[in-house]
Amino acid sequence: MSAPAFSLLDLSNQLALAVETAAGGIVAVHGRPQLASTGIHWRDGLIVTTNGTVRRDEDLSVTLPSGNRVAAALQGRDPSTDLAVLTIEPGLFPTVKLGDPGALRPGHLVLALGRLDESGARAAFGTLSRTGGAWRAWGRGEIDRLVQSDLTLYPGFGGGPLVDAAGQVHGVNSGRLSRPFTTTIPVETVNRIIDHLASRGYVRRGYLGAGMQSVLLQPQLRERLKLDREGGLLLSAIQGGSPAAVAGLLVGDVIIAIDRRPVTAPDDVLKILSGDTAGRSLSLDLVRGGKLETVDVLIGERPRGSHS
Amino acid sequence: MAHTPESDALSAAILASVVQIRPDGAGGAGVVLERAGKTVIVTNAHVARARPGTPILVVTRSGAVVEARVERTDPFRDLAILVPPVDGDQARLRPAAEPGDISRLKPGHLVLAVGHPFGLANAISMGIVHSVGPIRGAFQLTEGRGQQPWIQADIRLAPGNSGGPLCDAEGRLIGINTMIVNGLGLAVPIPDVIQFLQGSTAPRHRGIGEPSGAI
């Protein structure tokens, strides 16, 4: 019989080493009553955690791997991706080593880490279950990649890292986005949100102020208007005073393109608005009363805290 | 886990010392240990559920049914010792390998549990060490039990695992699986089990902030 390719003891020691490596950059975040949550020392002086676990804006502190507790300040939050960024004094302890979530495959062994207090890091073990392309959280924020695992997020593990067998961090585990699988906000998304928050304290998203739904256009109408596309977005509500109302959009208008890009689902509009569109004028092609019209809309900034 | 001669040997070694206690249902598991040259069975007090002297049916790994007697229980630490009555029965019980060194146990180390979850005899599950020490967090155990050291494991356990062994990646006994709290498996660490085996009760560990007696 040939010798085993690996021994269980080697794997055991490798996993413990991975925990120890990553735990050197993991803190407990004290930002809610009773139970702390977990935070990641992402860049020097910058702690990332989940927005849902930071319940207050002031009187924040973190417990470092050394057990020392230091003051922290809220730099900003993005409810739409469930991320919050805190600042602490730089140079106190190492940052984590970031991995490439694009290299993760279903079946890879993964760990979740948590820190609740000065009693040391805690760990959970599992398997990467699913990966995929960009998706939208129900908070409407764009998440660059789907990363889901069968890890158990124990109380206080929210905001903690997804760690691979080499101790590299691939993202932030979000309890709020995790049902039924544990969902991780990948490195790319965290970096993007950190950059937004560093410049403004929040993430700016475009705002139209209209409710809409997908509809199919009548074949006779399409023929008459010489439209090659089958559907558009029927406006079903216009918020008073919103950019849509100011531009004169009406309930019953069917948007077929924004800046010449065809739109057939509300998600298409959200994608366009999630770029840096606030303050810009976009031209909307629409069908109104059986005729084609183009209306320019000065895109506003979505009210903060709004999820829609 | 890949099928290797090593994994075969490991499971065989761990399974050999595991017994079923009260196989008629609502029972649990136990581990055969050696004390002063004689074999005894350690399990949870909540699995034994009987006063000292009470006979309890135990099924060995080989399928033999042994009538053991409760020697001692410690409800606080949830441990019990059962003693097989005759030498003939003792011969059919195989003691567990050497106890492991829990001082070297860190979060992330692999652990294996053997028990009879929901009556499924001799099932093995694998997980990792979550933390070693008193219970922290959003829940409390009554009467200071949370202040005792526990091996807390991220491992799938169920009723029927109680009293069974938690082992390290080398198959060495590191604890007795005792309860599931918030999904975590809690095991009494082997040093406390050994002290219970030799003394009258398992040690009580005073927690931080717990009031002391008159001094």
PDB file of N, CA and C in Angstrom, chain A residues 58-147:
ATOM      1  N   GLU A  58     -21.095  56.441  18.044  1.00  0.00           N
ATOM      2  CA  GLU A  58     -20.039  56.941  18.924  1.00  0.00           C
ATOM      3  C   GLU A  58     -19.772  55.958  20.050  1.00  0.00           C
ATOM      4  N   ASP A  59     -18.740  56.254  20.858  1.00  0.00           N
ATOM      5  CA  ASP A  59     -18.385  55.386  21.972  1.00  0.00           C
ATOM      6  C   ASP A  59     -18.066  53.973  21.474  1.00  0.00           C
ATOM      7  N   LEU A  60     -17.255  53.907  20.412  1.00  0.00           N
ATOM      8  CA  LEU A  60     -16.865  52.614  19.843  1.00  0.00           C
ATOM      9  C   LEU A  60     -15.463  52.254  20.314  1.00  0.00           C
ATOM     10  N   SER A  61     -15.218  50.962  20.483  1.00  0.00           N
ATOM     11  CA  SER A  61     -13.864  50.518  20.802  1.00  0.00           C
ATOM     12  C   SER A  61     -13.656  49.121  20.236  1.00  0.00           C
ATOM     13  N   VAL A  62     -12.385  48.730  20.144  1.00  0.00           N
ATOM     14  CA  VAL A  62     -12.070  47.381  19.659  1.00  0.00           C
ATOM     15  C   VAL A  62     -11.066  46.724  20.603  1.00  0.00           C
ATOM     16  N   THR A  63     -11.189  45.388  20.753  1.00  0.00           N
ATOM     17  CA  THR A  63     -10.210  44.620  21.517  1.00  0.00           C
ATOM     18  C   THR A  63      -9.232  43.994  20.532  1.00  0.00           C
ATOM     19  N   LEU A  64      -7.947  44.320  20.697  1.00  0.00           N
ATOM     20  CA  LEU A  64      -6.908  43.847  19.781  1.00  0.00           C
ATOM     21  C   LEU A  64      -6.518  42.403  20.124  1.00  0.00           C
ATOM     22  N   PRO A  65      -5.780  41.730  19.225  1.00  0.00           N
ATOM     23  CA  PRO A  65      -5.314  40.376  19.526  1.00  0.00           C
ATOM     24  C   PRO A  65      -4.506  40.308  20.825  1.00  0.00           C
ATOM     25  N   SER A  66      -3.847  41.412  21.196  1.00  0.00           N
ATOM     26  CA  SER A  66      -3.065  41.424  22.436  1.00  0.00           C
ATOM     27  C   SER A  66      -3.962  41.435  23.671  1.00  0.00           C
ATOM     28  N   GLY A  67      -5.255  41.694  23.488  1.00  0.00           N
ATOM     29  CA  GLY A  67      -6.173  41.800  24.612  1.00  0.00           C
ATOM     30  C   GLY A  67      -6.421  43.244  25.021  1.00  0.00           C
ATOM     31  N   ASN A  68      -5.592  44.174  24.511  1.00  0.00           N
ATOM     32  CA  ASN A  68      -5.795  45.596  24.829  1.00  0.00           C
ATOM     33  C   ASN A  68      -7.024  46.127  24.117  1.00  0.00           C
ATOM     34  N   ARG A  69      -7.734  47.035  24.811  1.00  0.00           N
ATOM     35  CA  ARG A  69      -8.911  47.645  24.205  1.00  0.00           C
ATOM     36  C   ARG A  69      -8.563  49.082  23.851  1.00  0.00           C
ATOM     37  N   VAL A  70      -8.821  49.480  22.587  1.00  0.00           N
ATOM     38  CA  VAL A  70      -8.506  50.846  22.151  1.00  0.00           C
ATOM     39  C   VAL A  70      -9.749  51.483  21.547  1.00  0.00           C
ATOM     40  N   ALA A  71      -9.768  52.824  21.569  1.00  0.00           N
ATOM     41  CA  ALA A  71     -10.908  53.567  21.035  1.00  0.00           C
ATOM     42  C   ALA A  71     -10.930  53.483  19.511  1.00  0.00           C
ATOM     43  N   ALA A  72     -12.129  53.522  18.946  1.00  0.00           N
ATOM     44  CA  ALA A  72     -12.295  53.509  17.497  1.00  0.00           C
ATOM     45  C   ALA A  72     -13.311  54.565  17.112  1.00  0.00           C
ATOM     46  N   ALA A  73     -13.192  55.070  15.869  1.00  0.00           N
ATOM     47  CA  ALA A  73     -14.159  56.056  15.366  1.00  0.00           C
ATOM     48  C   ALA A  73     -14.809  55.493  14.115  1.00  0.00           C
ATOM     49  N   LEU A  74     -16.089  55.822  13.938  1.00  0.00           N
ATOM     50  CA  LEU A  74     -16.804  55.351  12.749  1.00  0.00           C
ATOM     51  C   LEU A  74     -16.403  56.203  11.558  1.00  0.00           C
ATOM     52  N   GLN A  75     -15.823  55.587  10.529  1.00  0.00           N
ATOM     53  CA  GLN A  75     -15.514  56.363   9.331  1.00  0.00           C
ATOM     54  C   GLN A  75     -16.724  56.441   8.411  1.00  0.00           C
ATOM     55  N   GLY A  76     -17.482  55.380   8.360  1.00  0.00           N
ATOM     56  CA  GLY A  76     -18.679  55.415   7.532  1.00  0.00           C
ATOM     57  C   GLY A  76     -19.330  54.052   7.464  1.00  0.00           C
ATOM     58  N   ARG A  77     -20.583  54.047   6.944  1.00  0.00           N
ATOM     59  CA  ARG A  77     -21.299  52.788   6.793  1.00  0.00           C
ATOM     60  C   ARG A  77     -21.939  52.730   5.421  1.00  0.00           C
ATOM     61  N   ASP A  78     -22.134  51.516   4.941  1.00  0.00           N
ATOM     62  CA  ASP A  78     -22.898  51.317   3.722  1.00  0.00           C
ATOM     63  C   ASP A  78     -23.921  50.213   3.960  1.00  0.00           C
ATOM     64  N   PRO A  79     -25.137  50.595   4.367  1.00  0.00           N
ATOM     65  CA  PRO A  79     -26.156  49.587   4.663  1.00  0.00           C
ATOM     66  C   PRO A  79     -26.437  48.676   3.465  1.00  0.00           C
ATOM     67  N   SER A  80     -26.259  49.186   2.244  1.00  0.00           N
ATOM     68  CA  SER A  80     -26.650  48.391   1.075  1.00  0.00           C
ATOM     69  C   SER A  80     -25.732  47.190   0.858  1.00  0.00           C
ATOM     70  N   THR A  81     -24.492  47.240   1.341  1.00  0.00           N
ATOM     71  CA  THR A  81     -23.618  46.061   1.269  1.00  0.00           C
ATOM     72  C   THR A  81     -23.329  45.507   2.659  1.00  0.00           C
ATOM     73  N   ASP A  82     -23.990  46.063   3.686  1.00  0.00           N
ATOM     74  CA  ASP A  82     -23.822  45.628   5.077  1.00  0.00           C
ATOM     75  C   ASP A  82     -22.371  45.771   5.555  1.00  0.00           C
ATOM     76  N   LEU A  83     -21.715  46.873   5.175  1.00  0.00           N
ATOM     77  CA  LEU A  83     -20.339  47.086   5.628  1.00  0.00           C
ATOM     78  C   LEU A  83     -20.234  48.364   6.456  1.00  0.00           C
ATOM     79  N   ALA A  84     -19.362  48.354   7.448  1.00  0.00           N
ATOM     80  CA  ALA A  84     -19.032  49.556   8.217  1.00  0.00           C
ATOM     81  C   ALA A  84     -17.514  49.608   8.350  1.00  0.00           C
ATOM     82  N   VAL A  85     -16.966  50.812   8.319  1.00  0.00           N
ATOM     83  CA  VAL A  85     -15.514  50.975   8.431  1.00  0.00           C
ATOM     84  C   VAL A  85     -15.207  51.856   9.633  1.00  0.00           C
ATOM     85  N   LEU A  86     -14.304  51.383  10.490  1.00  0.00           N
ATOM     86  CA  LEU A  86     -13.889  52.129  11.680  1.00  0.00           C
ATOM     87  C   LEU A  86     -12.408  52.480  11.537  1.00  0.00           C
ATOM     88  N   THR A  87     -11.998  53.557  12.194  1.00  0.00           N
ATOM     89  CA  THR A  87     -10.574  53.889  12.205  1.00  0.00           C
ATOM     90  C   THR A  87     -10.058  53.754  13.633  1.00  0.00           C
ATOM     91  N   ILE A  88      -8.810  53.296  13.731  1.00  0.00           N
ATOM     92  CA  ILE A  88      -8.109  53.230  15.013  1.00  0.00           C
ATOM     93  C   ILE A  88      -6.719  53.817  14.802  1.00  0.00           C
ATOM     94  N   GLU A  89      -5.992  53.978  15.885  1.00  0.00           N
ATOM     95  CA  GLU A  89      -4.616  54.463  15.760  1.00  0.00           C
ATOM     96  C   GLU A  89      -3.822  53.485  14.881  1.00  0.00           C
ATOM     97  N   PRO A  90      -3.079  54.003  13.873  1.00  0.00           N
ATOM     98  CA  PRO A  90      -2.328  53.073  13.008  1.00  0.00           C
ATOM     99  C   PRO A  90      -1.091  52.514  13.709  1.00  0.00           C
ATOM    100  N   GLY A  91      -0.543  51.441  13.143  1.00  0.00           N
ATOM    101  CA  GLY A  91       0.734  50.889  13.603  1.00  0.00           C
ATOM    102  C   GLY A  91       0.661  50.056  14.870  1.00  0.00           C
ATOM    103  N   LEU A  92      -0.547  49.716  15.329  1.00  0.00           N
ATOM    104  CA  LEU A  92      -0.654  48.969  16.594  1.00  0.00           C
ATOM    105  C   LEU A  92      -0.397  47.477  16.433  1.00  0.00           C
ATOM    106  N   PHE A  93      -0.799  46.910  15.311  1.00  0.00           N
ATOM    107  CA  PHE A  93      -0.667  45.465  15.099  1.00  0.00           C
ATOM    108  C   PHE A  93      -0.819  45.192  13.603  1.00  0.00           C
ATOM    109  N   PRO A  94      -0.454  43.978  13.151  1.00  0.00           N
ATOM    110  CA  PRO A  94      -0.449  43.702  11.706  1.00  0.00           C
ATOM    111  C   PRO A  94      -1.852  43.710  11.098  1.00  0.00           C
ATOM    112  N   THR A  95      -1.919  43.967   9.807  1.00  0.00           N
ATOM    113  CA  THR A  95      -3.171  43.786   9.076  1.00  0.00           C
ATOM    114  C   THR A  95      -3.246  42.330   8.629  1.00  0.00           C
ATOM    115  N   VAL A  96      -4.427  41.911   8.184  1.00  0.00           N
ATOM    116  CA  VAL A  96      -4.558  40.538   7.670  1.00  0.00           C
ATOM    117  C   VAL A  96      -3.944  40.482   6.270  1.00  0.00           C
ATOM    118  N   LYS A  97      -3.668  39.256   5.811  1.00  0.00           N
ATOM    119  CA  LYS A  97      -3.189  39.066   4.441  1.00  0.00           C
ATOM    120  C   LYS A  97      -4.413  38.755   3.585  1.00  0.00           C
ATOM    121  N   LEU A  98      -4.638  39.567   2.545  1.00  0.00           N
ATOM    122  CA  LEU A  98      -5.832  39.382   1.728  1.00  0.00           C
ATOM    123  C   LEU A  98      -5.575  38.370   0.613  1.00  0.00           C
ATOM    124  N   GLY A  99      -6.559  37.530   0.356  1.00  0.00           N
ATOM    125  CA  GLY A  99      -6.456  36.539  -0.711  1.00  0.00           C
ATOM    126  C   GLY A  99      -7.238  36.985  -1.935  1.00  0.00           C
ATOM    127  N   ASP A 100      -7.290  36.137  -2.934  1.00  0.00           N
ATOM    128  CA  ASP A 100      -8.029  36.413  -4.163  1.00  0.00           C
ATOM    129  C   ASP A 100      -9.276  35.529  -4.189  1.00  0.00           C
ATOM    130  N   PRO A 101     -10.456  36.124  -3.886  1.00  0.00           N
ATOM    131  CA  PRO A 101     -11.674  35.297  -3.845  1.00  0.00           C
ATOM    132  C   PRO A 101     -11.966  34.628  -5.185  1.00  0.00           C
ATOM    133  N   GLY A 102     -11.411  35.173  -6.287  1.00  0.00           N
ATOM    134  CA  GLY A 102     -11.629  34.575  -7.596  1.00  0.00           C
ATOM    135  C   GLY A 102     -11.009  33.191  -7.708  1.00  0.00           C
ATOM    136  N   ALA A 103     -10.069  32.879  -6.815  1.00  0.00           N
ATOM    137  CA  ALA A 103      -9.408  31.576  -6.855  1.00  0.00           C
ATOM    138  C   ALA A 103     -10.168  30.527  -6.045  1.00  0.00           C
ATOM    139  N   LEU A 104     -11.210  30.959  -5.298  1.00  0.00           N
ATOM    140  CA  LEU A 104     -11.959  30.004  -4.475  1.00  0.00           C
ATOM    141  C   LEU A 104     -12.853  29.130  -5.352  1.00  0.00           C
ATOM    142  N   ARG A 105     -12.917  27.847  -5.028  1.00  0.00           N
ATOM    143  CA  ARG A 105     -13.764  26.895  -5.760  1.00  0.00           C
ATOM    144  C   ARG A 105     -14.597  26.108  -4.756  1.00  0.00           C
ATOM    145  N   PRO A 106     -15.804  25.697  -5.164  1.00  0.00           N
ATOM    146  CA  PRO A 106     -16.589  24.838  -4.272  1.00  0.00           C
ATOM    147  C   PRO A 106     -15.770  23.613  -3.865  1.00  0.00           C
ATOM    148  N   GLY A 107     -15.797  23.299  -2.583  1.00  0.00           N
ATOM    149  CA  GLY A 107     -15.021  22.168  -2.076  1.00  0.00           C
ATOM    150  C   GLY A 107     -13.783  22.587  -1.310  1.00  0.00           C
ATOM    151  N   HIS A 108     -13.319  23.826  -1.515  1.00  0.00           N
ATOM    152  CA  HIS A 108     -12.172  24.294  -0.729  1.00  0.00           C
ATOM    153  C   HIS A 108     -12.525  24.342   0.756  1.00  0.00           C
ATOM    154  N   LEU A 109     -11.567  23.951   1.597  1.00  0.00           N
ATOM    155  CA  LEU A 109     -11.764  24.049   3.038  1.00  0.00           C
ATOM    156  C   LEU A 109     -11.647  25.507   3.449  1.00  0.00           C
ATOM    157  N   VAL A 110     -12.574  25.972   4.278  1.00  0.00           N
ATOM    158  CA  VAL A 110     -12.553  27.362   4.720  1.00  0.00           C
ATOM    159  C   VAL A 110     -12.824  27.452   6.224  1.00  0.00           C
ATOM    160  N   LEU A 111     -12.430  28.578   6.801  1.00  0.00           N
ATOM    161  CA  LEU A 111     -12.624  28.822   8.230  1.00  0.00           C
ATOM    162  C   LEU A 111     -13.319  30.163   8.398  1.00  0.00           C
ATOM    163  N   ALA A 112     -14.117  30.274   9.468  1.00  0.00           N
ATOM    164  CA  ALA A 112     -14.632  31.577   9.880  1.00  0.00           C
ATOM    165  C   ALA A 112     -14.001  31.867  11.233  1.00  0.00           C
ATOM    166  N   LEU A 113     -13.628  33.130  11.456  1.00  0.00           N
ATOM    167  CA  LEU A 113     -13.018  33.492  12.733  1.00  0.00           C
ATOM    168  C   LEU A 113     -13.882  34.508  13.466  1.00  0.00           C
ATOM    169  N   GLY A 114     -13.828  34.457  14.779  1.00  0.00           N
ATOM    170  CA  GLY A 114     -14.524  35.437  15.591  1.00  0.00           C
ATOM    171  C   GLY A 114     -13.671  35.822  16.774  1.00  0.00           C
ATOM    172  N   ARG A 115     -13.870  37.046  17.246  1.00  0.00           N
ATOM    173  CA  ARG A 115     -13.229  37.453  18.497  1.00  0.00           C
ATOM    174  C   ARG A 115     -14.274  38.215  19.291  1.00  0.00           C
ATOM    175  N   LEU A 116     -14.511  37.800  20.536  1.00  0.00           N
ATOM    176  CA  LEU A 116     -15.564  38.405  21.345  1.00  0.00           C
ATOM    177  C   LEU A 116     -15.000  39.318  22.425  1.00  0.00           C
ATOM    178  N   ASP A 117     -13.779  39.022  22.865  1.00  0.00           N
ATOM    179  CA  ASP A 117     -13.201  39.731  24.004  1.00  0.00           C
ATOM    180  C   ASP A 117     -11.715  39.403  24.061  1.00  0.00           C
ATOM    181  N   GLU A 118     -11.121  39.512  25.245  1.00  0.00           N
ATOM    182  CA  GLU A 118      -9.680  39.275  25.379  1.00  0.00           C
ATOM    183  C   GLU A 118      -9.344  37.783  25.478  1.00  0.00           C
ATOM    184  N   SER A 119     -10.346  36.900  25.370  1.00  0.00           N
ATOM    185  CA  SER A 119     -10.083  35.475  25.601  1.00  0.00           C
ATOM    186  C   SER A 119      -9.594  34.725  24.359  1.00  0.00           C
ATOM    187  N   GLY A 120      -9.225  35.422  23.301  1.00  0.00           N
ATOM    188  CA  GLY A 120      -8.646  34.730  22.151  1.00  0.00           C
ATOM    189  C   GLY A 120      -9.621  34.560  21.008  1.00  0.00           C
ATOM    190  N   ALA A 121      -9.066  34.254  19.841  1.00  0.00           N
ATOM    191  CA  ALA A 121      -9.900  34.082  18.646  1.00  0.00           C
ATOM    192  C   ALA A 121     -10.612  32.737  18.694  1.00  0.00           C
ATOM    193  N   ARG A 122     -11.752  32.675  18.043  1.00  0.00           N
ATOM    194  CA  ARG A 122     -12.551  31.458  17.954  1.00  0.00           C
ATOM    195  C   ARG A 122     -12.685  31.080  16.487  1.00  0.00           C
ATOM    196  N   ALA A 123     -12.941  29.789  16.222  1.00  0.00           N
ATOM    197  CA  ALA A 123     -12.951  29.354  14.826  1.00  0.00           C
ATOM    198  C   ALA A 123     -14.110  28.435  14.503  1.00  0.00           C
ATOM    199  N   ALA A 124     -14.521  28.454  13.265  1.00  0.00           N
ATOM    200  CA  ALA A 124     -15.482  27.493  12.718  1.00  0.00           C
ATOM    201  C   ALA A 124     -14.912  26.989  11.400  1.00  0.00           C
ATOM    202  N   PHE A 125     -15.321  25.783  11.018  1.00  0.00           N
ATOM    203  CA  PHE A 125     -14.690  25.075   9.899  1.00  0.00           C
ATOM    204  C   PHE A 125     -15.761  24.588   8.933  1.00  0.00           C
ATOM    205  N   GLY A 126     -15.493  24.688   7.657  1.00  0.00           N
ATOM    206  CA  GLY A 126     -16.466  24.204   6.688  1.00  0.00           C
ATOM    207  C   GLY A 126     -15.899  24.144   5.287  1.00  0.00           C
ATOM    208  N   THR A 127     -16.837  24.126   4.350  1.00  0.00           N
ATOM    209  CA  THR A 127     -16.492  23.937   2.954  1.00  0.00           C
ATOM    210  C   THR A 127     -17.096  25.066   2.138  1.00  0.00           C
ATOM    211  N   LEU A 128     -16.370  25.535   1.141  1.00  0.00           N
ATOM    212  CA  LEU A 128     -16.940  26.517   0.238  1.00  0.00           C
ATOM    213  C   LEU A 128     -18.022  25.810  -0.586  1.00  0.00           C
ATOM    214  N   SER A 129     -19.221  26.385  -0.582  1.00  0.00           N
ATOM    215  CA  SER A 129     -20.358  25.709  -1.208  1.00  0.00           C
ATOM    216  C   SER A 129     -20.634  26.194  -2.622  1.00  0.00           C
ATOM    217  N   ARG A 130     -20.646  27.518  -2.806  1.00  0.00           N
ATOM    218  CA  ARG A 130     -21.030  28.067  -4.110  1.00  0.00           C
ATOM    219  C   ARG A 130     -20.207  29.311  -4.413  1.00  0.00           C
ATOM    220  N   THR A 131     -19.888  29.495  -5.677  1.00  0.00           N
ATOM    221  CA  THR A 131     -19.290  30.751  -6.115  1.00  0.00           C
ATOM    222  C   THR A 131     -20.060  31.199  -7.349  1.00  0.00           C
ATOM    223  N   GLY A 132     -19.986  32.474  -7.644  1.00  0.00           N
ATOM    224  CA  GLY A 132     -20.697  32.976  -8.816  1.00  0.00           C
ATOM    225  C   GLY A 132     -20.330  34.416  -9.087  1.00  0.00           C
ATOM    226  N   GLY A 133     -20.985  34.976 -10.078  1.00  0.00           N
ATOM    227  CA  GLY A 133     -20.697  36.342 -10.495  1.00  0.00           C
ATOM    228  C   GLY A 133     -21.372  37.374  -9.619  1.00  0.00           C
ATOM    229  N   ALA A 134     -21.359  38.624 -10.095  1.00  0.00           N
ATOM    230  CA  ALA A 134     -21.917  39.736  -9.323  1.00  0.00           C
ATOM    231  C   ALA A 134     -23.397  39.518  -9.032  1.00  0.00           C
ATOM    232  N   TRP A 135     -23.845  39.976  -7.878  1.00  0.00           N
ATOM    233  CA  TRP A 135     -25.257  39.865  -7.497  1.00  0.00           C
ATOM    234  C   TRP A 135     -25.615  41.054  -6.640  1.00  0.00           C
ATOM    235  N   ARG A 136     -26.894  41.204  -6.398  1.00  0.00           N
ATOM    236  CA  ARG A 136     -27.385  42.310  -5.616  1.00  0.00           C
ATOM    237  C   ARG A 136     -27.936  41.828  -4.280  1.00  0.00           C
ATOM    238  N   ALA A 137     -27.439  42.406  -3.187  1.00  0.00           N
ATOM    239  CA  ALA A 137     -27.986  42.087  -1.874  1.00  0.00           C
ATOM    240  C   ALA A 137     -29.373  42.711  -1.785  1.00  0.00           C
ATOM    241  N   TRP A 138     -30.203  42.232  -0.840  1.00  0.00           N
ATOM    242  CA  TRP A 138     -31.543  42.817  -0.792  1.00  0.00           C
ATOM    243  C   TRP A 138     -31.502  44.258  -0.328  1.00  0.00           C
ATOM    244  N   GLY A 139     -30.358  44.689   0.223  1.00  0.00           N
ATOM    245  CA  GLY A 139     -30.175  46.108   0.509  1.00  0.00           C
ATOM    246  C   GLY A 139     -29.854  46.884  -0.760  1.00  0.00           C
ATOM    247  N   ARG A 140     -29.818  46.185  -1.888  1.00  0.00           N
ATOM    248  CA  ARG A 140     -29.652  46.778  -3.212  1.00  0.00           C
ATOM    249  C   ARG A 140     -28.216  47.133  -3.560  1.00  0.00           C
ATOM    250  N   GLY A 141     -27.269  46.831  -2.669  1.00  0.00           N
ATOM    251  CA  GLY A 141     -25.882  47.118  -3.001  1.00  0.00           C
ATOM    252  C   GLY A 141     -25.345  46.041  -3.929  1.00  0.00           C
ATOM    253  N   GLU A 142     -24.435  46.431  -4.817  1.00  0.00           N
ATOM    254  CA  GLU A 142     -23.881  45.435  -5.709  1.00  0.00           C
ATOM    255  C   GLU A 142     -22.709  44.723  -5.034  1.00  0.00           C
ATOM    256  N   ILE A 143     -22.764  43.381  -5.014  1.00  0.00           N
ATOM    257  CA  ILE A 143     -21.691  42.563  -4.459  1.00  0.00           C
ATOM    258  C   ILE A 143     -20.994  41.940  -5.668  1.00  0.00           C
ATOM    259  N   ASP A 144     -19.671  42.130  -5.754  1.00  0.00           N
ATOM    260  CA  ASP A 144     -18.956  41.797  -6.993  1.00  0.00           C
ATOM    261  C   ASP A 144     -18.912  40.319  -7.324  1.00  0.00           C
ATOM    262  N   ARG A 145     -19.136  39.473  -6.280  1.00  0.00           N
ATOM    263  CA  ARG A 145     -18.970  38.041  -6.528  1.00  0.00           C
ATOM    264  C   ARG A 145     -19.737  37.287  -5.449  1.00  0.00           C
ATOM    265  N   LEU A 146     -20.289  36.139  -5.838  1.00  0.00           N
ATOM    266  CA  LEU A 146     -21.009  35.314  -4.863  1.00  0.00           C
ATOM    267  C   LEU A 146     -20.036  34.338  -4.205  1.00  0.00           C
ATOM    268  N   VAL A 147     -19.966  34.374  -2.876  1.00  0.00           N
ATOM    269  CA  VAL A 147     -19.115  33.443  -2.121  1.00  0.00           C
ATOM    270  C   VAL A 147     -19.946  32.905  -0.963  1.00  0.00           C
TER     271      VAL A 147
END
